[in-house]
mmCIF file with all atom_site columns, C-alpha atoms in Angstrom:
data_model
loop_
_atom_site.group_PDB
_atom_site.id
_atom_site.type_symbol
_atom_site.label_atom_id
_atom_site.label_alt_id
_atom_site.label_comp_id
_atom_site.label_asym_id
_atom_site.label_entity_id
_atom_site.label_seq_id
_atom_site.pdbx_PDB_ins_code
_atom_site.Cartn_x
_atom_site.Cartn_y
_atom_site.Cartn_z
_atom_site.occupancy
_atom_site.B_iso_or_equiv
_atom_site.pdbx_formal_charge
_atom_site.auth_seq_id
_atom_site.auth_comp_id
_atom_site.auth_asym_id
_atom_site.auth_atom_id
_atom_site.pdbx_PDB_model_num
ATOM 1   C CA . MET A 1 1   ? 0.000   0.000   0.000   1.00 94.00 ? 1   MET A CA 1
ATOM 2   C CA . VAL A 1 2   ? 1.366   3.355   -1.029  1.00 97.00 ? 2   VAL A CA 1
ATOM 3   C CA . PHE A 1 3   ? 0.187   6.809   0.034   1.00 97.00 ? 3   PHE A CA 1
ATOM 4   C CA . ASP A 1 4   ? 1.562   10.346  0.009   1.00 98.00 ? 4   ASP A CA 1
ATOM 5   C CA . GLN A 1 5   ? 4.611   10.880  2.219   1.00 98.00 ? 5   GLN A CA 1
ATOM 6   C CA . PHE A 1 6   ? 5.645   7.215   2.232   1.00 98.00 ? 6   PHE A CA 1
ATOM 7   C CA . THR A 1 7   ? 9.157   6.248   3.329   1.00 97.00 ? 7   THR A CA 1
ATOM 8   C CA . ASP A 1 8   ? 11.106  5.439   0.174   1.00 97.00 ? 8   ASP A CA 1
ATOM 9   C CA . ILE A 1 9   ? 13.111  2.436   1.403   1.00 97.00 ? 9   ILE A CA 1
ATOM 10  C CA . ASP A 1 10  ? 10.011  0.859   2.952   1.00 96.00 ? 10  ASP A CA 1
ATOM 11  C CA . VAL A 1 11  ? 8.412   0.772   -0.493  1.00 97.00 ? 11  VAL A CA 1
ATOM 12  C CA . PHE A 1 12  ? 11.336  0.238   -2.848  1.00 97.00 ? 12  PHE A CA 1
ATOM 13  C CA . LEU A 1 13  ? 13.202  -2.466  -0.898  1.00 96.00 ? 13  LEU A CA 1
ATOM 14  C CA . PRO A 1 14  ? 10.109  -4.726  -0.685  1.00 96.00 ? 14  PRO A CA 1
ATOM 15  C CA . TRP A 1 15  ? 9.288   -3.894  -4.322  1.00 96.00 ? 15  TRP A CA 1
ATOM 16  C CA . ASP A 1 16  ? 12.708  -5.096  -5.420  1.00 96.00 ? 16  ASP A CA 1
ATOM 17  C CA . LEU A 1 17  ? 12.686  -8.270  -3.322  1.00 95.00 ? 17  LEU A CA 1
ATOM 18  C CA . PHE A 1 18  ? 9.108   -9.238  -4.186  1.00 95.00 ? 18  PHE A CA 1
ATOM 19  C CA . ASN A 1 19  ? 9.923   -8.768  -7.879  1.00 94.00 ? 19  ASN A CA 1
ATOM 20  C CA . ARG A 1 20  ? 12.887  -11.135 -7.578  1.00 95.00 ? 20  ARG A CA 1
ATOM 21  C CA . ILE A 1 21  ? 10.314  -13.858 -6.872  1.00 94.00 ? 21  ILE A CA 1
ATOM 22  C CA . ARG A 1 22  ? 9.007   -13.341 -10.408 1.00 87.00 ? 22  ARG A CA 1
ATOM 23  C CA . LEU A 1 23  ? 12.329  -14.570 -11.796 1.00 84.00 ? 23  LEU A CA 1
ATOM 24  C CA . ILE A 1 24  ? 11.628  -17.939 -10.162 1.00 87.00 ? 24  ILE A CA 1
ATOM 25  C CA . GLU A 1 25  ? 7.844   -18.063 -9.826  1.00 83.00 ? 25  GLU A CA 1
ATOM 26  C CA . LYS A 1 26  ? 6.539   -16.628 -13.098 1.00 80.00 ? 26  LYS A CA 1
ATOM 27  C CA . ASP A 1 27  ? 2.929   -16.280 -11.884 1.00 85.00 ? 27  ASP A CA 1
ATOM 28  C CA . CYS A 1 28  ? 3.885   -13.802 -9.158  1.00 88.00 ? 28  CYS A CA 1
ATOM 29  C CA . ARG A 1 29  ? 2.534   -10.279 -9.735  1.00 92.00 ? 29  ARG A CA 1
ATOM 30  C CA . VAL A 1 30  ? 3.643   -7.292  -7.689  1.00 95.00 ? 30  VAL A CA 1
ATOM 31  C CA . LYS A 1 31  ? 1.756   -3.978  -7.744  1.00 96.00 ? 31  LYS A CA 1
ATOM 32  C CA . PHE A 1 32  ? 1.887   -0.551  -6.205  1.00 97.00 ? 32  PHE A CA 1
ATOM 33  C CA . ILE A 1 33  ? -1.639  0.336   -5.183  1.00 97.00 ? 33  ILE A CA 1
ATOM 34  C CA . GLY A 1 34  ? -2.976  3.531   -3.671  1.00 97.00 ? 34  GLY A CA 1
ATOM 35  C CA . THR A 1 35  ? -5.850  5.984   -3.636  1.00 97.00 ? 35  THR A CA 1
ATOM 36  C CA . LYS A 1 36  ? -4.789  8.076   -6.628  1.00 97.00 ? 36  LYS A CA 1
ATOM 37  C CA . PRO A 1 37  ? -2.749  7.586   -9.815  1.00 98.00 ? 37  PRO A CA 1
ATOM 38  C CA . THR A 1 38  ? 0.490   8.936   -8.294  1.00 98.00 ? 38  THR A CA 1
ATOM 39  C CA . HIS A 1 39  ? 1.796   9.243   -4.742  1.00 98.00 ? 39  HIS A CA 1
ATOM 40  C CA . ARG A 1 40  ? 4.819   11.268  -3.631  1.00 98.00 ? 40  ARG A CA 1
ATOM 41  C CA . SER A 1 41  ? 7.428   9.915   -1.237  1.00 98.00 ? 41  SER A CA 1
ATOM 42  C CA . ILE A 1 42  ? 9.005   11.757  1.675   1.00 97.00 ? 42  ILE A CA 1
ATOM 43  C CA . CYS A 1 43  ? 12.083  12.265  -0.537  1.00 98.00 ? 43  CYS A CA 1
ATOM 44  C CA . GLY A 1 44  ? 10.005  13.718  -3.380  1.00 98.00 ? 44  GLY A CA 1
ATOM 45  C CA . ILE A 1 45  ? 9.766   10.768  -5.768  1.00 98.00 ? 45  ILE A CA 1
ATOM 46  C CA . ASP A 1 46  ? 6.477   10.610  -7.647  1.00 98.00 ? 46  ASP A CA 1
ATOM 47  C CA . LEU A 1 47  ? 5.420   6.984   -7.915  1.00 98.00 ? 47  LEU A CA 1
ATOM 48  C CA . THR A 1 48  ? 2.811   5.833   -10.427 1.00 98.00 ? 48  THR A CA 1
ATOM 49  C CA . MET A 1 49  ? 0.348   3.282   -9.091  1.00 98.00 ? 49  MET A CA 1
ATOM 50  C CA . HIS A 1 50  ? -0.557  0.035   -10.865 1.00 97.00 ? 50  HIS A CA 1
ATOM 51  C CA . GLY A 1 51  ? -4.020  -0.084  -9.337  1.00 96.00 ? 51  GLY A CA 1
ATOM 52  C CA . SER A 1 52  ? -6.331  1.101   -6.594  1.00 96.00 ? 52  SER A CA 1
ATOM 53  C CA . ILE A 1 53  ? -6.642  -0.007  -2.988  1.00 94.00 ? 53  ILE A CA 1
ATOM 54  C CA . ALA A 1 54  ? -9.807  -1.889  -3.923  1.00 94.00 ? 54  ALA A CA 1
ATOM 55  C CA . GLU A 1 55  ? -7.457  -4.533  -5.371  1.00 96.00 ? 55  GLU A CA 1
ATOM 56  C CA . ALA A 1 56  ? -5.995  -5.266  -1.930  1.00 97.00 ? 56  ALA A CA 1
ATOM 57  C CA . LYS A 1 57  ? -8.897  -7.588  -1.109  1.00 96.00 ? 57  LYS A CA 1
ATOM 58  C CA . ALA A 1 58  ? -7.732  -10.048 -3.804  1.00 96.00 ? 58  ALA A CA 1
ATOM 59  C CA . ALA A 1 59  ? -4.003  -9.957  -2.958  1.00 97.00 ? 59  ALA A CA 1
ATOM 60  C CA . ASP A 1 60  ? -2.168  -12.822 -1.300  1.00 96.00 ? 60  ASP A CA 1
ATOM 61  C CA . ILE A 1 61  ? 0.125   -10.364 0.506   1.00 97.00 ? 61  ILE A CA 1
ATOM 62  C CA . VAL A 1 62  ? -0.851  -6.823  1.511   1.00 98.00 ? 62  VAL A CA 1
ATOM 63  C CA . PHE A 1 63  ? 2.189   -4.812  2.562   1.00 98.00 ? 63  PHE A CA 1
ATOM 64  C CA . PHE A 1 64  ? 1.630   -1.431  4.254   1.00 98.00 ? 64  PHE A CA 1
ATOM 65  C CA . ALA A 1 65  ? 4.527   0.984   3.974   1.00 96.00 ? 65  ALA A CA 1
ATOM 66  C CA . SER A 1 66  ? 5.456   3.597   6.549   1.00 97.00 ? 66  SER A CA 1
ATOM 67  C CA . GLY A 1 67  ? 5.985   7.318   6.491   1.00 97.00 ? 67  GLY A CA 1
ATOM 68  C CA . SER A 1 68  ? 4.456   10.481  7.842   1.00 97.00 ? 68  SER A CA 1
ATOM 69  C CA . GLY A 1 69  ? 1.420   9.882   5.624   1.00 96.00 ? 69  GLY A CA 1
ATOM 70  C CA . THR A 1 70  ? 0.270   7.165   8.018   1.00 97.00 ? 70  THR A CA 1
ATOM 71  C CA . ARG A 1 71  ? -0.312  9.779   10.743  1.00 96.00 ? 71  ARG A CA 1
ATOM 72  C CA . THR A 1 72  ? -3.559  10.929  9.155   1.00 96.00 ? 72  THR A CA 1
ATOM 73  C CA . LEU A 1 73  ? -4.618  7.765   7.330   1.00 97.00 ? 73  LEU A CA 1
ATOM 74  C CA . TYR A 1 74  ? -5.023  5.603   10.415  1.00 97.00 ? 74  TYR A CA 1
ATOM 75  C CA . ARG A 1 75  ? -7.681  8.048   11.659  1.00 96.00 ? 75  ARG A CA 1
ATOM 76  C CA . ASP A 1 76  ? -9.380  8.475   8.277   1.00 97.00 ? 76  ASP A CA 1
ATOM 77  C CA . GLN A 1 77  ? -12.435 6.225   8.450   1.00 97.00 ? 77  GLN A CA 1
ATOM 78  C CA . GLU A 1 78  ? -13.305 6.868   4.803   1.00 97.00 ? 78  GLU A CA 1
ATOM 79  C CA . TYR A 1 79  ? -9.849  5.582   3.801   1.00 97.00 ? 79  TYR A CA 1
ATOM 80  C CA . LEU A 1 80  ? -10.021 2.589   6.148   1.00 97.00 ? 80  LEU A CA 1
ATOM 81  C CA . ASN A 1 81  ? -13.525 1.626   4.992   1.00 97.00 ? 81  ASN A CA 1
ATOM 82  C CA . ARG A 1 82  ? -12.187 1.074   1.469   1.00 96.00 ? 82  ARG A CA 1
ATOM 83  C CA . PHE A 1 83  ? -10.332 -2.054  2.598   1.00 95.00 ? 83  PHE A CA 1
ATOM 84  C CA . GLU A 1 84  ? -11.844 -5.517  2.669   1.00 95.00 ? 84  GLU A CA 1
ATOM 85  C CA . LEU A 1 85  ? -8.922  -7.514  4.042   1.00 98.00 ? 85  LEU A CA 1
ATOM 86  C CA . ASN A 1 86  ? -9.132  -11.048 5.378   1.00 97.00 ? 86  ASN A CA 1
ATOM 87  C CA . PRO A 1 87  ? -6.294  -12.233 7.647   1.00 97.00 ? 87  PRO A CA 1
ATOM 88  C CA . GLU A 1 88  ? -7.653  -15.775 7.404   1.00 97.00 ? 88  GLU A CA 1
ATOM 89  C CA . ARG A 1 89  ? -6.559  -15.995 3.760   1.00 97.00 ? 89  ARG A CA 1
ATOM 90  C CA . GLN A 1 90  ? -4.186  -13.045 3.274   1.00 98.00 ? 90  GLN A CA 1
ATOM 91  C CA . ILE A 1 91  ? -0.814  -12.152 4.702   1.00 98.00 ? 91  ILE A CA 1
ATOM 92  C CA . ILE A 1 92  ? -1.145  -8.602  5.999   1.00 98.00 ? 92  ILE A CA 1
ATOM 93  C CA . CYS A 1 93  ? 1.965   -6.816  7.190   1.00 98.00 ? 93  CYS A CA 1
ATOM 94  C CA . SER A 1 94  ? 3.403   -3.408  7.907   1.00 98.00 ? 94  SER A CA 1
ATOM 95  C CA . MET A 1 95  ? 6.670   -1.571  8.159   1.00 98.00 ? 95  MET A CA 1
ATOM 96  C CA . CYS A 1 96  ? 7.180   0.849   11.030  1.00 97.00 ? 96  CYS A CA 1
ATOM 97  C CA . SER A 1 97  ? 4.308   3.357   11.256  1.00 98.00 ? 97  SER A CA 1
ATOM 98  C CA . GLY A 1 98  ? 2.284   1.276   8.794   1.00 98.00 ? 98  GLY A CA 1
ATOM 99  C CA . ALA A 1 99  ? 1.238   -0.582  11.965  1.00 98.00 ? 99  ALA A CA 1
ATOM 100 C CA . LEU A 1 100 ? -0.966  2.430   12.732  1.00 98.00 ? 100 LEU A CA 1
ATOM 101 C CA . ILE A 1 101 ? -3.058  1.608   9.668   1.00 98.00 ? 101 ILE A CA 1
ATOM 102 C CA . LEU A 1 102 ? -3.294  -2.051  10.687  1.00 98.00 ? 102 LEU A CA 1
ATOM 103 C CA . ALA A 1 103 ? -4.514  -0.885  14.103  1.00 98.00 ? 103 ALA A CA 1
ATOM 104 C CA . GLY A 1 104 ? -6.970  1.521   12.473  1.00 98.00 ? 104 GLY A CA 1
ATOM 105 C CA . LEU A 1 105 ? -8.338  -1.431  10.499  1.00 98.00 ? 105 LEU A CA 1
ATOM 106 C CA . GLY A 1 106 ? -8.801  -3.352  13.756  1.00 98.00 ? 106 GLY A CA 1
ATOM 107 C CA . LEU A 1 107 ? -6.283  -6.025  12.735  1.00 98.00 ? 107 LEU A CA 1
ATOM 108 C CA . LEU A 1 108 ? -4.127  -5.634  15.851  1.00 98.00 ? 108 LEU A CA 1
ATOM 109 C CA . LYS A 1 109 ? -6.898  -6.109  18.421  1.00 97.00 ? 109 LYS A CA 1
ATOM 110 C CA . GLY A 1 110 ? -5.831  -8.563  21.087  1.00 97.00 ? 110 GLY A CA 1
ATOM 111 C CA . ILE A 1 111 ? -2.353  -9.170  19.668  1.00 98.00 ? 111 ILE A CA 1
ATOM 112 C CA . THR A 1 112 ? 1.041   -7.581  20.150  1.00 98.00 ? 112 THR A CA 1
ATOM 113 C CA . ALA A 1 113 ? 2.811   -5.516  17.528  1.00 98.00 ? 113 ALA A CA 1
ATOM 114 C CA . THR A 1 114 ? 5.934   -3.506  16.921  1.00 98.00 ? 114 THR A CA 1
ATOM 115 C CA . THR A 1 115 ? 6.505   -0.190  15.205  1.00 98.00 ? 115 THR A CA 1
ATOM 116 C CA . TYR A 1 116 ? 9.086   2.542   14.817  1.00 97.00 ? 116 TYR A CA 1
ATOM 117 C CA . PRO A 1 117 ? 9.829   4.458   18.049  1.00 97.00 ? 117 PRO A CA 1
ATOM 118 C CA . THR A 1 118 ? 8.138   7.644   16.801  1.00 96.00 ? 118 THR A CA 1
ATOM 119 C CA . ALA A 1 119 ? 4.838   5.759   16.375  1.00 97.00 ? 119 ALA A CA 1
ATOM 120 C CA . ILE A 1 120 ? 4.857   3.736   19.614  1.00 98.00 ? 120 ILE A CA 1
ATOM 121 C CA . ASP A 1 121 ? 2.786   6.191   21.648  1.00 98.00 ? 121 ASP A CA 1
ATOM 122 C CA . ALA A 1 122 ? 0.130   6.522   18.925  1.00 97.00 ? 122 ALA A CA 1
ATOM 123 C CA . LEU A 1 123 ? -0.107  2.743   18.609  1.00 98.00 ? 123 LEU A CA 1
ATOM 124 C CA . LYS A 1 124 ? -0.429  2.353   22.381  1.00 98.00 ? 124 LYS A CA 1
ATOM 125 C CA . GLU A 1 125 ? -3.161  5.025   22.430  1.00 97.00 ? 125 GLU A CA 1
ATOM 126 C CA . MET A 1 126 ? -5.100  2.756   20.059  1.00 97.00 ? 126 MET A CA 1
ATOM 127 C CA . GLY A 1 127 ? -4.983  0.011   22.678  1.00 97.00 ? 127 GLY A CA 1
ATOM 128 C CA . VAL A 1 128 ? -2.276  -2.077  21.032  1.00 98.00 ? 128 VAL A CA 1
ATOM 129 C CA . SER A 1 129 ? 0.265   -3.842  23.238  1.00 98.00 ? 129 SER A CA 1
ATOM 130 C CA . VAL A 1 130 ? 3.576   -2.752  21.691  1.00 98.00 ? 130 VAL A CA 1
ATOM 131 C CA . ILE A 1 131 ? 6.743   -4.811  21.952  1.00 97.00 ? 131 ILE A CA 1
ATOM 132 C CA . GLU A 1 132 ? 9.362   -2.077  21.795  1.00 96.00 ? 132 GLU A CA 1
ATOM 133 C CA . ASP A 1 133 ? 12.527  -4.185  21.632  1.00 95.00 ? 133 ASP A CA 1
ATOM 134 C CA . GLN A 1 134 ? 11.651  -6.566  18.784  1.00 96.00 ? 134 GLN A CA 1
ATOM 135 C CA . HIS A 1 135 ? 11.999  -5.739  15.103  1.00 97.00 ? 135 HIS A CA 1
ATOM 136 C CA . LEU A 1 136 ? 9.472   -8.353  13.921  1.00 98.00 ? 136 LEU A CA 1
ATOM 137 C CA . VAL A 1 137 ? 6.261   -9.526  15.578  1.00 98.00 ? 137 VAL A CA 1
ATOM 138 C CA . VAL A 1 138 ? 4.130   -12.202 13.902  1.00 98.00 ? 138 VAL A CA 1
ATOM 139 C CA . HIS A 1 139 ? 0.671   -13.515 14.818  1.00 98.00 ? 139 HIS A CA 1
ATOM 140 C CA . GLY A 1 140 ? -0.809  -15.932 12.298  1.00 98.00 ? 140 GLY A CA 1
ATOM 141 C CA . ASN A 1 141 ? -0.985  -14.069 8.987   1.00 98.00 ? 141 ASN A CA 1
ATOM 142 C CA . ILE A 1 142 ? -0.365  -10.620 10.488  1.00 98.00 ? 142 ILE A CA 1
ATOM 143 C CA . ALA A 1 143 ? 3.141   -9.236  10.943  1.00 98.00 ? 143 ALA A CA 1
ATOM 144 C CA . THR A 1 144 ? 4.554   -5.883  11.993  1.00 98.00 ? 144 THR A CA 1
ATOM 145 C CA . ALA A 1 145 ? 8.173   -4.793  11.607  1.00 98.00 ? 145 ALA A CA 1
ATOM 146 C CA . ALA A 1 146 ? 10.157  -1.887  13.035  1.00 97.00 ? 146 ALA A CA 1
ATOM 147 C CA . GLY A 1 147 ? 13.181  -0.231  11.449  1.00 95.00 ? 147 GLY A CA 1
ATOM 148 C CA . CYS A 1 148 ? 13.664  -0.024  7.675   1.00 93.00 ? 148 CYS A CA 1
ATOM 149 C CA . LEU A 1 149 ? 16.107  -2.910  7.449   1.00 93.00 ? 149 LEU A CA 1
ATOM 150 C CA . ALA A 1 150 ? 13.685  -5.120  9.392   1.00 96.00 ? 150 ALA A CA 1
ATOM 151 C CA . ALA A 1 151 ? 12.025  -5.368  5.982   1.00 95.00 ? 151 ALA A CA 1
ATOM 152 C CA . ILE A 1 152 ? 14.502  -8.123  5.149   1.00 94.00 ? 152 ILE A CA 1
ATOM 153 C CA . ASP A 1 153 ? 13.198  -10.376 7.935   1.00 96.00 ? 153 ASP A CA 1
ATOM 154 C CA . LEU A 1 154 ? 9.594   -9.391  7.259   1.00 97.00 ? 154 LEU A CA 1
ATOM 155 C CA . LEU A 1 155 ? 9.969   -10.221 3.568   1.00 96.00 ? 155 LEU A CA 1
ATOM 156 C CA . LYS A 1 156 ? 11.739  -13.493 4.336   1.00 96.00 ? 156 LYS A CA 1
ATOM 157 C CA . TRP A 1 157 ? 8.735   -14.482 6.454   1.00 97.00 ? 157 TRP A CA 1
ATOM 158 C CA . CYS A 1 158 ? 6.243   -13.388 3.756   1.00 97.00 ? 158 CYS A CA 1
ATOM 159 C CA . ILE A 1 159 ? 8.053   -15.214 0.971   1.00 96.00 ? 159 ILE A CA 1
ATOM 160 C CA . ARG A 1 160 ? 8.539   -18.426 2.929   1.00 96.00 ? 160 ARG A CA 1
ATOM 161 C CA . LYS A 1 161 ? 4.911   -18.438 4.122   1.00 96.00 ? 161 LYS A CA 1
ATOM 162 C CA . THR A 1 162 ? 3.483   -17.685 0.660   1.00 95.00 ? 162 THR A CA 1
ATOM 163 C CA . PHE A 1 163 ? 5.900   -19.524 -1.626  1.00 94.00 ? 163 PHE A CA 1
ATOM 164 C CA . SER A 1 164 ? 8.603   -21.755 -0.117  1.00 94.00 ? 164 SER A CA 1
ATOM 165 C CA . GLU A 1 165 ? 11.822  -21.888 1.841   1.00 95.00 ? 165 GLU A CA 1
ATOM 166 C CA . THR A 1 166 ? 13.720  -22.454 -1.412  1.00 94.00 ? 166 THR A CA 1
ATOM 167 C CA . ILE A 1 167 ? 12.348  -19.290 -3.009  1.00 94.00 ? 167 ILE A CA 1
ATOM 168 C CA . GLU A 1 168 ? 12.915  -17.271 0.173   1.00 95.00 ? 168 GLU A CA 1
ATOM 169 C CA . GLU A 1 169 ? 16.540  -18.425 0.352   1.00 92.00 ? 169 GLU A CA 1
ATOM 170 C CA . ALA A 1 170 ? 17.147  -17.664 -3.323  1.00 92.00 ? 170 ALA A CA 1
ATOM 171 C CA . VAL A 1 171 ? 15.676  -14.162 -3.087  1.00 93.00 ? 171 VAL A CA 1
ATOM 172 C CA . ILE A 1 172 ? 17.637  -13.272 0.039   1.00 92.00 ? 172 ILE A CA 1
ATOM 173 C CA . ALA A 1 173 ? 20.845  -14.823 -1.316  1.00 89.00 ? 173 ALA A CA 1
ATOM 174 C CA . SER A 1 174 ? 20.565  -12.525 -4.322  1.00 89.00 ? 174 SER A CA 1
ATOM 175 C CA . VAL A 1 175 ? 20.985  -9.431  -2.131  1.00 89.00 ? 175 VAL A CA 1
ATOM 176 C CA . LEU A 1 176 ? 23.389  -10.584 0.584   1.00 85.00 ? 176 LEU A CA 1
ATOM 177 C CA . PRO A 1 177 ? 26.955  -9.285  0.536   1.00 85.00 ? 177 PRO A CA 1
ATOM 178 C CA . VAL A 1 178 ? 29.290  -11.599 -1.384  1.00 80.00 ? 178 VAL A CA 1
ATOM 179 C CA . GLY A 1 179 ? 30.434  -14.505 0.749   1.00 73.00 ? 179 GLY A CA 1
ATOM 180 C CA . GLN A 1 180 ? 27.585  -14.205 3.259   1.00 73.00 ? 180 GLN A CA 1
ATOM 181 C CA . GLY A 1 181 ? 24.864  -16.247 1.690   1.00 60.00 ? 181 GLY A CA 1
ATOM 182 C CA . LEU A 1 182 ? 23.749  -19.073 -0.483  1.00 53.00 ? 182 LEU A CA 1
ATOM 183 C CA . GLU A 1 183 ? 24.779  -19.267 -4.091  1.00 55.00 ? 183 GLU A CA 1
ATOM 184 C CA . CYS A 1 184 ? 22.368  -17.228 -6.164  1.00 50.00 ? 184 CYS A CA 1
ATOM 185 C CA . ILE A 1 185 ? 20.314  -19.491 -8.445  1.00 51.00 ? 185 ILE A CA 1
ATOM 186 C CA . TYR A 1 186 ? 19.607  -16.850 -11.064 1.00 50.00 ? 186 TYR A CA 1
ATOM 187 C CA . SER A 1 187 ? 21.398  -13.839 -12.461 1.00 46.00 ? 187 SER A CA 1
#
């Protein structure tokens, strides 16, 4: 999910890694979806969407980015009402302050979560029990991550859960520093 004032790395790092799956699993489709044709990042990059948020209900994985744009969206009932997510059949996850949107959608009721330090108080005010010293918290098909590079572990979990351990290892191996991972199975 993309919105205005998203954090660049929290959108582009997952985009890159999810697209590496397509080199192995040809049926995998990855899309930027949002509420308008283009959304602007915190760093000023205009990003063209591939579809609207209405498409989230059919996705296998719904990945909420972070950024200052979350600070209004999690309180915007009109925005939240546009989602028809189902954690029984979808993986739903967030980076950093994206957890605020998950809480706004009611997906964090009765479970713990993590988020970036600047969003902890807001998440607690929504009644969520926040684990402040963990970068990844998973409950069933819902996961929250804190800190931009926690995206690696979050994506590993998503890929393994949705595809396989083999695909997860291949994708991660393709981005590890030389000598630190498995042999890359594609180039």
